[in-house]
Structure formats: structure tokens, C-alpha cells
Short mmCIF file of C-alpha atoms in Angstrom, two decimals:
data_model
loop_
_atom_site.label_atom_id
_atom_site.label_comp_id
_atom_site.label_asym_id
_atom_site.label_seq_id
_atom_site.Cartn_x
_atom_site.Cartn_y
_atom_site.Cartn_z
CA MET A 1 -213.74 126.93 21.15
CA ALA A 2 -212.22 128.16 17.86
CA LYS A 3 -214.50 131.21 17.90
CA ASN A 4 -213.60 131.94 21.51
CA LEU A 5 -209.88 131.64 20.72
CA LYS A 6 -210.23 134.10 17.86
CA TYR A 7 -212.03 136.50 20.16
CA ALA A 8 -209.36 136.10 22.88
CA LYS A 9 -206.68 136.90 20.30
CA ASP A 10 -208.59 140.05 19.35
CA LEU A 11 -208.40 141.05 23.02
CA ILE A 12 -204.63 140.46 23.02
CA ASN A 13 -204.28 142.64 19.91
CA PHE A 14 -206.45 145.35 21.46
CA ILE A 15 -204.30 145.39 24.59
CA TYR A 16 -201.05 145.44 22.63
CA ASP A 17 -202.29 148.38 20.57
CA SER A 18 -203.35 150.21 23.76
CA PRO A 19 -200.15 150.81 25.77
CA SER A 20 -201.54 153.88 27.58
CA PRO A 21 -205.01 155.16 28.56
CA TYR A 22 -204.77 157.63 25.67
CA HIS A 23 -204.34 154.75 23.24
CA VAL A 24 -207.19 152.79 24.87
CA VAL A 25 -209.58 155.65 24.22
CA ASN A 26 -208.20 156.35 20.75
CA ASN A 27 -208.65 152.72 19.71
CA ALA A 28 -212.16 152.61 21.16
CA LYS A 29 -213.00 155.81 19.24
CA LYS A 30 -211.87 154.18 15.99
CA ARG A 31 -214.19 151.23 16.53
CA LEU A 32 -217.10 153.51 17.42
CA ILE A 33 -216.58 155.68 14.33
CA GLU A 34 -216.43 152.56 12.15
CA LYS A 35 -219.87 151.65 13.51
CA GLY A 36 -221.36 155.04 12.67
CA PHE A 37 -221.02 156.88 15.99
CA SER A 38 -220.65 160.65 15.94
CA GLU A 39 -218.25 162.44 18.29
CA LEU A 40 -219.58 165.21 20.50
CA LYS A 41 -217.46 167.78 22.34
CA LEU A 42 -218.06 168.75 25.94
CA THR A 43 -217.52 172.38 24.95
CA ASP A 44 -220.03 172.39 22.07
CA LYS A 45 -223.80 172.69 21.95
CA TRP A 46 -225.39 169.23 21.62
CA ASN A 47 -228.16 168.20 19.26
CA ILE A 48 -229.04 164.54 19.74
CA TYR A 49 -231.90 162.45 18.40
CA LYS A 50 -233.64 159.22 19.28
CA GLY A 51 -232.17 156.17 17.61
CA GLU A 52 -228.83 157.89 16.97
CA LYS A 53 -225.32 157.03 18.24
CA TYR A 54 -222.79 159.34 19.90
CA PHE A 55 -219.67 159.46 22.04
CA VAL A 56 -217.74 162.06 24.02
CA CYS A 57 -214.29 162.06 25.64
CA GLN A 58 -212.79 163.69 28.71
CA ASN A 59 -209.03 164.38 28.68
CA ASN A 60 -208.76 161.69 25.97
CA THR A 61 -208.36 159.05 28.70
CA SER A 62 -212.03 158.52 29.50
CA LEU A 63 -214.83 157.88 27.02
CA PHE A 64 -218.63 157.82 27.18
CA ALA A 65 -220.60 156.41 24.27
CA PHE A 66 -224.37 156.20 24.09
CA THR A 67 -227.23 155.18 21.84
CA VAL A 68 -230.32 157.29 22.41
CA GLY A 69 -233.22 154.95 23.16
CA ASN A 70 -236.55 155.06 21.37
CA GLY A 71 -238.51 155.05 24.62
CA ASN A 72 -239.19 157.75 27.18
CA LEU A 73 -236.01 158.37 29.19
CA GLU A 74 -237.85 158.97 32.44
CA GLU A 75 -239.51 155.56 32.17
CA ASN A 76 -236.84 153.45 30.45
CA GLY A 77 -233.76 155.02 32.03
CA PHE A 78 -230.12 154.24 31.26
CA LYS A 79 -228.34 150.89 31.00
CA ILE A 80 -224.70 151.60 31.89
CA ILE A 81 -221.57 149.45 31.81
CA ALA A 82 -218.47 151.01 33.38
CA SER A 83 -214.84 149.91 33.13
CA HIS A 84 -211.48 151.70 33.32
CA SER A 85 -208.65 152.49 30.91
CA ASP A 86 -205.69 152.62 33.31
CA SER A 87 -203.40 149.93 34.74
CA PRO A 88 -200.58 149.97 37.32
CA THR A 89 -197.34 151.16 35.74
CA PHE A 90 -194.48 153.66 36.06
CA LYS A 91 -194.77 157.31 35.01
CA ILE A 92 -191.90 159.29 33.51
CA LYS A 93 -190.85 162.25 35.67
CA PRO A 94 -189.82 165.66 34.20
CA SER A 95 -186.22 165.86 32.92
CA PRO A 96 -185.90 162.12 33.48
CA GLU A 97 -182.32 161.44 32.36
CA ILE A 98 -180.03 160.22 35.16
CA SER A 99 -176.38 159.46 34.41
CA VAL A 100 -174.71 156.55 36.23
CA ASP A 101 -170.95 157.18 36.51
CA ASN A 102 -171.18 158.75 33.06
CA LYS A 103 -171.53 155.18 31.71
CA TYR A 104 -175.28 154.49 31.53
CA ILE A 105 -178.43 156.60 31.26
CA LYS A 106 -181.55 155.63 33.18
CA PHE A 107 -184.91 157.38 33.41
CA ASN A 108 -186.41 158.78 36.59
CA THR A 109 -189.90 157.37 37.21
CA GLU A 110 -192.60 157.13 39.84
CA THR A 111 -195.08 154.32 40.38
CA TYR A 112 -198.67 154.68 39.25
CA GLY A 113 -201.15 152.59 41.19
CA GLY A 114 -200.07 149.37 42.88
CA PRO A 115 -197.93 147.27 40.52
CA ILE A 116 -196.28 144.04 41.68
CA LEU A 117 -192.82 145.60 41.41
CA SER A 118 -190.73 142.44 41.01
CA THR A 119 -192.62 141.41 37.87
CA TRP A 120 -191.20 144.41 36.00
CA PHE A 121 -187.57 143.26 36.27
CA ASP A 122 -185.59 142.00 33.25
CA ARG A 123 -188.30 142.62 30.66
CA PRO A 124 -188.14 144.61 27.42
CA LEU A 125 -190.02 147.83 28.12
CA SER A 126 -191.11 150.83 26.12
CA ILE A 127 -192.90 154.16 26.57
CA ALA A 128 -196.31 155.45 25.45
CA GLY A 129 -198.71 158.28 26.24
CA ARG A 130 -199.39 161.89 25.35
CA VAL A 131 -197.05 164.78 24.50
CA SER A 132 -198.16 168.42 24.75
CA VAL A 133 -196.45 170.94 22.46
CA LYS A 134 -196.60 174.66 21.74
CA SER A 135 -199.59 176.09 19.93
CA ASP A 136 -200.87 179.53 18.96
CA ASN A 137 -203.34 179.43 21.87
CA PRO A 138 -201.64 179.10 25.29
CA LEU A 139 -204.87 177.68 26.76
CA LYS A 140 -204.94 174.85 24.23
CA PRO A 141 -201.60 173.10 23.67
CA THR A 142 -201.40 170.72 20.73
CA SER A 143 -201.45 167.04 21.75
CA HIS A 144 -199.73 164.07 20.13
CA LEU A 145 -200.10 160.39 20.88
CA VAL A 146 -196.75 158.66 21.28
CA ASN A 147 -195.94 154.96 21.24
CA ILE A 148 -192.24 154.18 20.88
CA LYS A 149 -192.65 150.82 19.19
CA GLN A 150 -189.32 149.37 20.18
CA PRO A 151 -187.99 147.96 23.47
CA ILE A 152 -185.81 150.84 24.67
CA LEU A 153 -185.73 150.15 28.41
CA VAL A 154 -185.00 147.44 30.97
CA ILE A 155 -185.06 147.38 34.78
CA PRO A 156 -182.19 144.99 35.63
CA ASN A 157 -182.37 142.70 38.63
CA LEU A 158 -179.51 142.67 41.12
CA PRO A 159 -177.60 139.36 40.66
CA ILE A 160 -178.10 136.75 43.34
CA HIS A 161 -174.33 136.94 43.96
CA PHE A 162 -174.84 140.49 45.30
CA ASN A 163 -178.00 139.61 47.21
CA ARG A 164 -177.89 136.05 48.52
CA LYS A 165 -181.24 136.47 50.28
CA VAL A 166 -183.16 137.54 47.20
CA ASN A 167 -185.24 134.33 47.19
CA ASP A 168 -186.20 134.90 50.81
CA GLY A 169 -188.04 138.04 49.79
CA ILE A 170 -186.72 141.59 49.73
CA ALA A 171 -188.18 145.07 50.08
CA LEU A 172 -187.82 146.98 46.82
CA ASN A 173 -187.13 150.71 46.88
CA LYS A 174 -189.08 152.46 44.12
CA GLN A 175 -186.50 155.24 43.73
CA ILE A 176 -183.45 152.97 43.75
CA ASP A 177 -184.40 149.54 42.45
CA MET A 178 -187.08 150.34 39.89
CA LEU A 179 -185.47 152.88 37.51
CA PRO A 180 -185.23 151.67 33.89
CA VAL A 181 -181.94 151.82 31.95
CA THR A 182 -182.08 153.01 28.37
CA THR A 183 -178.57 153.26 26.89
CA VAL A 184 -174.79 153.32 27.23
CA VAL A 185 -173.18 156.76 27.20
CA SER A 186 -171.14 157.66 24.12
CA GLU A 187 -169.47 160.82 22.82
CA GLU A 188 -172.24 161.31 20.24
CA LEU A 189 -175.08 161.05 22.76
CA ASN A 190 -176.92 164.14 23.97
CA THR A 191 -177.64 162.88 27.46
CA ASP A 192 -179.49 166.03 28.59
CA ASN A 193 -182.45 165.75 26.21
CA LEU A 194 -182.34 162.08 25.35
CA LEU A 195 -186.05 161.39 25.72
CA ALA A 196 -187.12 164.69 24.19
CA ILE A 197 -184.98 163.99 21.12
CA LYS A 198 -186.54 160.55 20.73
CA ILE A 199 -190.04 161.97 21.09
CA SER A 200 -189.21 164.76 18.61
CA GLU A 201 -188.30 162.12 16.04
CA GLU A 202 -191.52 160.20 16.72
CA ILE A 203 -193.92 163.14 16.35
CA ASN A 204 -191.85 165.26 13.94
CA VAL A 205 -191.90 168.33 16.20
CA PRO A 206 -188.80 170.37 17.20
CA VAL A 207 -187.47 169.62 20.67
CA LYS A 208 -187.87 173.26 21.68
CA ASP A 209 -191.64 173.03 21.07
CA ILE A 210 -192.15 170.04 23.39
CA LEU A 211 -193.56 171.43 26.62
CA GLU A 212 -194.69 168.49 28.73
CA VAL A 213 -195.30 164.75 28.58
CA ASP A 214 -197.62 162.25 30.23
CA LEU A 215 -195.85 158.98 29.49
CA ASN A 216 -195.91 155.55 31.09
CA LEU A 217 -193.81 152.41 30.76
CA TYR A 218 -195.31 149.27 29.29
CA ASN A 219 -194.21 145.70 28.77
CA PHE A 220 -193.17 145.36 25.12
CA GLU A 221 -193.91 141.63 25.14
CA LYS A 222 -197.24 140.79 23.51
CA GLY A 223 -199.73 138.54 25.28
CA SER A 224 -200.24 134.88 24.41
CA ILE A 225 -202.80 132.11 24.50
CA ILE A 226 -201.31 129.46 26.80
CA GLY A 227 -202.23 126.22 28.53
CA LEU A 228 -202.30 122.58 27.47
CA ASN A 229 -205.65 123.13 25.77
CA ASN A 230 -205.23 126.84 24.92
CA GLU A 231 -207.52 127.74 27.80
CA PHE A 232 -205.67 130.75 29.28
CA ILE A 233 -205.00 134.33 28.18
CA CYS A 234 -201.64 135.58 29.48
CA SER A 235 -201.17 139.30 28.92
CA GLY A 236 -200.46 142.59 30.56
CA LYS A 237 -203.33 144.97 31.39
CA LEU A 238 -206.10 142.36 31.57
CA ASP A 239 -207.10 144.47 34.56
CA ASP A 240 -209.03 146.26 33.20
CA LEU A 241 -208.70 146.27 29.41
CA ALA A 242 -210.39 142.87 29.22
CA MET A 243 -213.54 144.55 30.57
CA VAL A 244 -213.09 147.56 28.26
CA HIS A 245 -212.86 145.21 25.29
CA ALA A 246 -215.81 143.06 26.40
CA SER A 247 -218.10 146.00 27.16
CA LEU A 248 -217.13 147.84 23.97
CA ASN A 249 -217.96 144.82 21.80
CA ALA A 250 -221.16 144.12 23.71
CA PHE A 251 -222.18 147.75 23.25
CA LEU A 252 -221.39 147.83 19.53
CA ASP A 253 -223.34 144.62 18.89
CA ALA A 254 -226.47 145.78 20.72
CA PRO A 255 -229.37 147.25 18.73
CA ILE A 256 -231.12 150.48 19.61
CA SER A 257 -233.59 149.74 22.41
CA ASN A 258 -236.13 151.69 24.45
CA SER A 259 -233.48 152.41 27.08
CA THR A 260 -230.49 154.66 26.41
CA ASN A 261 -227.43 152.40 26.47
CA ILE A 262 -224.23 153.88 27.93
CA LEU A 263 -220.64 152.69 27.64
CA ALA A 264 -218.45 154.39 30.28
CA VAL A 265 -214.66 154.00 30.29
CA PHE A 266 -213.14 155.93 33.19
CA ASP A 267 -209.48 156.73 33.91
CA ASN A 268 -207.54 156.77 37.19
CA GLU A 269 -209.33 153.88 38.90
CA GLU A 270 -205.97 152.50 40.02
CA VAL A 271 -205.26 155.67 42.03
CA GLY A 272 -208.70 156.22 43.55
CA SER A 273 -210.74 157.73 40.68
CA ARG A 274 -210.47 161.25 42.13
CA SER A 275 -209.81 163.15 38.92
CA LYS A 276 -211.81 165.04 36.31
CA GLN A 277 -211.82 161.89 34.17
CA GLY A 278 -212.37 159.43 37.02
CA ALA A 279 -215.47 157.76 38.41
CA GLY A 280 -215.26 160.02 41.48
CA SER A 281 -215.89 163.12 39.34
CA PRO A 282 -219.33 164.38 38.23
CA ILE A 283 -218.50 163.64 34.56
CA LEU A 284 -220.92 160.71 34.10
CA LYS A 285 -223.70 162.51 35.99
CA ASP A 286 -223.12 165.62 33.86
CA ILE A 287 -223.34 163.62 30.63
CA LEU A 288 -226.50 161.78 31.69
CA LYS A 289 -228.14 165.04 32.71
CA ARG A 290 -227.13 166.62 29.43
CA ILE A 291 -228.65 163.73 27.46
CA VAL A 292 -231.89 164.35 29.33
CA THR A 293 -231.97 168.15 29.14
CA VAL A 294 -231.13 168.45 25.42
CA GLN A 295 -234.25 166.33 24.83
CA ASN A 296 -236.26 169.02 26.61
CA LYS A 297 -236.77 167.00 29.79
CA ASN A 298 -236.92 168.66 33.19
CA GLU A 299 -235.16 167.97 36.50
CA GLU A 300 -237.87 165.64 37.77
CA GLU A 301 -237.71 163.60 34.57
CA PHE A 302 -233.93 163.37 34.98
CA GLN A 303 -234.39 162.06 38.52
CA ARG A 304 -236.94 159.51 37.32
CA ALA A 305 -234.54 158.37 34.61
CA ILE A 306 -231.76 157.87 37.17
CA TYR A 307 -233.95 155.79 39.45
CA ASN A 308 -235.13 153.69 36.50
CA SER A 309 -231.51 152.92 35.53
CA PHE A 310 -229.04 150.12 36.24
CA MET A 311 -225.24 150.01 36.09
CA ILE A 312 -222.79 147.14 35.77
CA SER A 313 -219.36 148.04 37.14
CA ALA A 314 -217.02 145.70 35.24
CA ASP A 315 -213.58 145.25 36.78
CA MET A 316 -211.56 142.05 36.94
CA ALA A 317 -211.93 139.58 39.84
CA HIS A 318 -209.66 137.14 41.70
CA ALA A 319 -209.63 133.46 40.75
CA LEU A 320 -208.74 130.64 43.13
CA HIS A 321 -204.93 130.61 43.19
CA PRO A 322 -203.52 127.10 42.57
CA ASN A 323 -200.57 127.56 44.95
CA HIS A 324 -202.38 129.57 47.62
CA PRO A 325 -205.95 128.30 48.01
CA ASP A 326 -205.65 129.28 51.68
CA LYS A 327 -205.87 132.96 50.66
CA HIS A 328 -209.47 132.54 49.56
CA ASP A 329 -212.82 132.27 51.28
CA PRO A 330 -213.51 128.63 52.22
CA VAL A 331 -216.78 128.57 50.23
CA THR A 332 -216.84 131.14 47.41
CA ARG A 333 -213.81 130.25 45.28
CA PRO A 334 -214.19 131.38 41.63
CA ILE A 335 -212.18 129.49 39.04
CA ILE A 336 -210.87 130.55 35.63
CA ASN A 337 -213.28 129.66 32.81
CA GLY A 338 -216.06 129.17 35.33
CA GLY A 339 -217.93 132.26 34.17
CA PRO A 340 -218.31 135.91 35.21
CA VAL A 341 -217.91 136.69 38.90
CA ILE A 342 -220.30 138.75 41.03
CA LYS A 343 -218.21 140.60 43.63
CA ILE A 344 -219.67 141.00 47.12
CA GLU A 345 -218.32 142.87 50.15
CA GLY A 346 -220.30 143.58 53.28
CA ASN A 347 -218.54 146.88 54.00
CA GLN A 348 -219.61 148.37 50.65
CA LYS A 349 -216.32 148.28 48.75
CA TYR A 350 -218.53 146.74 46.08
CA THR A 351 -222.04 148.01 45.24
CA THR A 352 -223.53 144.53 44.92
CA ASP A 353 -226.57 143.78 47.06
CA SER A 354 -229.16 141.01 46.89
CA ASP A 355 -231.25 142.95 44.38
CA SER A 356 -228.44 143.80 41.95
CA SER A 357 -226.82 140.37 42.30
CA ALA A 358 -230.13 138.76 41.37
CA VAL A 359 -230.33 141.00 38.30
CA PHE A 360 -226.93 139.86 37.03
CA GLU A 361 -227.66 136.21 37.81
CA MET A 362 -230.84 136.43 35.71
CA ILE A 363 -228.89 138.13 32.91
CA CYS A 364 -226.40 135.24 32.89
CA ASN A 365 -229.22 132.70 32.94
CA LYS A 366 -230.89 134.43 30.01
CA ALA A 367 -227.57 134.40 28.11
CA SER A 368 -227.10 130.67 28.97
CA ILE A 369 -223.73 131.20 30.64
CA PRO A 370 -222.40 130.19 34.08
CA CYS A 371 -221.97 132.66 36.92
CA GLN A 372 -219.78 132.70 40.06
CA LYS A 373 -219.44 134.77 43.23
CA PHE A 374 -216.49 136.23 45.12
CA VAL A 375 -216.08 137.41 48.69
CA ASN A 376 -212.84 137.94 50.58
CA ARG A 377 -211.74 135.88 53.52
CA SER A 378 -213.21 137.54 56.60
CA ASP A 379 -209.72 138.29 57.94
CA MET A 380 -208.48 139.99 54.75
CA LEU A 381 -209.23 143.40 53.26
CA GLY A 382 -209.99 143.60 49.55
CA GLY A 383 -209.77 146.42 47.05
CA GLY A 384 -212.46 148.77 45.83
CA THR A 385 -213.44 149.61 42.29
CA LEU A 386 -215.62 151.88 40.13
CA GLY A 387 -219.07 151.06 41.43
CA ASN A 388 -218.80 152.33 44.98
CA VAL A 389 -216.97 155.50 43.82
CA SER A 390 -219.63 156.23 41.18
CA ALA A 391 -222.33 155.72 43.80
CA GLY A 392 -221.08 158.88 45.50
CA GLN A 393 -222.22 160.80 42.41
CA LEU A 394 -225.19 158.77 41.16
CA ALA A 395 -227.65 156.75 43.23
CA ILE A 396 -228.14 154.12 40.54
CA ARG A 397 -228.80 150.45 41.24
CA SER A 398 -225.47 148.77 40.54
CA VAL A 399 -223.61 145.47 40.63
CA ASP A 400 -219.84 144.85 40.61
CA VAL A 401 -218.68 142.02 38.38
CA GLY A 402 -215.50 140.84 36.66
CA ASN A 403 -213.78 137.88 35.11
CA PRO A 404 -211.62 135.66 37.35
CA MET A 405 -207.87 136.03 36.91
CA TRP A 406 -204.50 135.31 38.51
CA ALA A 407 -201.72 137.77 39.41
CA MET A 408 -203.77 140.97 39.36
CA HIS A 409 -201.41 143.98 39.03
CA SER A 410 -198.54 141.86 37.73
CA VAL A 411 -196.93 143.04 34.51
CA MET A 412 -198.33 139.77 33.03
CA GLU A 413 -201.73 138.53 34.22
CA THR A 414 -203.69 135.38 33.40
CA GLY A 415 -207.39 134.97 32.63
CA GLY A 416 -209.63 132.54 30.76
CA VAL A 417 -210.42 132.22 27.06
CA GLU A 418 -213.95 131.00 27.77
CA ASP A 419 -214.57 133.66 30.40
CA HIS A 420 -213.93 136.51 27.99
CA SER A 421 -216.65 135.27 25.65
CA TYR A 422 -218.96 134.54 28.59
CA MET A 423 -218.65 138.07 29.91
CA THR A 424 -219.22 139.67 26.51
CA LYS A 425 -222.38 137.61 26.07
CA ALA A 426 -223.64 138.66 29.51
CA LEU A 427 -222.98 142.35 28.87
CA ASN A 428 -224.59 142.18 25.44
CA GLN A 429 -227.62 140.49 27.00
CA PHE A 430 -227.88 143.37 29.48
CA TYR A 431 -227.86 145.95 26.68
CA ASN A 432 -230.54 143.93 24.87
CA LEU A 433 -233.00 143.86 27.79
#
């Protein structure tokens, strides 16, 4: 248990240090480089060799790392684990400063994905992401990572005295109710470029050189280990940084094998994956084909490699809710710390079928860990994830799995300490096959 607690705390630290998809990828890159991986560029000529370790990024929000197997690619194929770097949040709009009666300044935002809006009220918030600034080449702006490491925002609730029916449930307006307040207006304050000035101080670049930003809000509160017996992880962004963390560690701990192991971290899953860095793009297919062709393999050998491959789509799953057990299927009811969950959906929102489910069950058995299954109630629609989107690009055998959790898409989510270690062991076992 002590080892699992230490590992769960490492997850909490990873999440806290990764307040935007850009930071997720940057932190993953650091760990890969520490382990001897070499970075490739999509725009450069590749020279790769068997037994060596590489990674490549797209837009700095998606990452693909691989170890070139010692076997023949067309026979041993790829072993792929996919997760995603993004989480539901709020994005900063251009020229975001809005004055309220010349007394307060709030920032104009739009929602990203499907956050549980009410959970964002009355919390210390901050801003992180990427800033693009002037460069000598108009086609290649200079980029800076930004994380304002102080709580500079809050979205205040309306007092119950002004809304007596608040506890009966209310509809929240994203343009009216969900804008974060940042400061009180004073004579010294430049309210027109408030955010740009703050960013300028952070990255040491003149305000006039800041061209555009891609910034999101995040909960400044760090996650915690909770529960009477320290059995729960309570943190933001468990969906899906818990799977990024688990797959990254499983990948780094796996030796070179006959197969070519792939770690895929996509962006934009929460908004449908239809982007150049999302699972709906050809990016993974392009990288796999490139790995094959730079080793002087032909198109048929690429096709053979694909059909000798297997992918685990790792995205978090729903645990039996203690206050709403009626929302779950009457039979398949995963519980926290009961082990990884195989996700099944008859209408193909998940890629799991009897073949791929059996594969993951055998992996869990081989790793000596428990395994659970999830299906929705038959009268409720569930969400999709990476696997079925990727299947539109690559016809690879695939299974959708995740760890059970409560409050998915809340600003604070809850998962299991034991589950995080279980999942990492299962994913590492897969890479070791």
C-alpha cells in the first residue's frame, strides 16, 4: 500500500505540473529524454534503428513515442497504448478584459469540452497554455509555455439570497454565469491589456510582440489522497491524465521487444478528436507508416504490420456512484479499487469486442491483477473515446479500457489509489508481451 500511495502522489504531482495540454506533453518529453529517447521532427528526414528509442510531437499537444523492436515489423507489428492530454475547461477569448461598472475586471471565456459547470464556482483558478510571439519568420512564430503560478481568478456564485431556488437546480449561462473575475479596478491599472501585461512579465517579452494566445483556466488547488484508509485520489484532470501517467510509466519501464512499442498521447478528445493533433487525424497512421518505410519496408509489409498490431485505448471509466446506483447497469457495476475496467458498447462507441476483451482479460490475469467491465444502462447513452475515432484511420484490433472514477468532467474527480497501480501493471504487461 505504501508503494501504491507513493505512486498515486507522483500522479498528483504530474497533474499539478501539467495545467494545459502543452504542459502535459512538455513534462512527458522531459521524462522520455531522461530515459534516453531522441526527439524527431515531423519536418526532418528520419533515420531510425532497431533497438533505439524516439519520440515526435504534433502541435506540442500530442506526442508519439516508440521503441523500434528487434523483430520483423511485418510479423511482430505494433503494440500501441493511446490516451489524451486534454480535459474540459474554459478557454480565454481574444481581448478578454471585460469591465463591470468600472469596478471589476473579468475575463471573457468559452467552454472547452463538457465541464460540469457548477464545480468551477468559488475556487482559486489560474491560467496556463501557449503564447505565440513575433519572430523573424512569419510562418514560424516563437512559442512560449505559460503557467501563471498564482490564483488570479475566481468565478463567484450568486448568493442564495438572490436565487432562492439555487438548490432546486438552475440552468447556468456560459456567457453570463461562468466568467472569471480577476481584479478590482484602480487608477494605476491598465485595464485594456491586463492579461497581455501579465503574460509579458511571465515570458519576458514586450507586450507589442505578443500576437496570440492559447490559454485555458485550471483549478489552482492541488489534488489529495483522501479516504479513511487513504484509498482515493481526488484531483482535477484524472480524465485523462491518469491514463497518460500510467501509460507513460508502463512504456518507460518496458524493455525493447520484438514488437515496436508505441505510446500515443492525442489532444482534443474532449471535443471530438477532429484536429491535426487528434485521434481523428491521420497523424498516428502517418507515423506508423513512416516507421515502416524508413526501414525500407514496402506497402504490403506496412499492411501486414498493421494487421499484426494491437491497440489499447486508455480513457477513464465510470465507477458505481454511491448516491445514484440506479444510474448504472443492474449487473456490470465497476467499483473504485476493483481493477481496470473494460468498456463495452454494442453500438460501437467503444472498440471492444469479444476478441479484444479476451486479450485484455488475459493481460490482467498474467499481471495478477483484477479486471472489471462496464456497459451503460440500456436506456442511457454513453460517451465515445479515442478507440472508435482511431478506427476510422487504422483498422487495428483494439480494446477500450480505463480506471473507474466518480464525477467525470468535474473540476475535481475521484479515483482509486490501488487502481492506478493496477492499470500501470496491466499496461506494462502488454508492452512486455
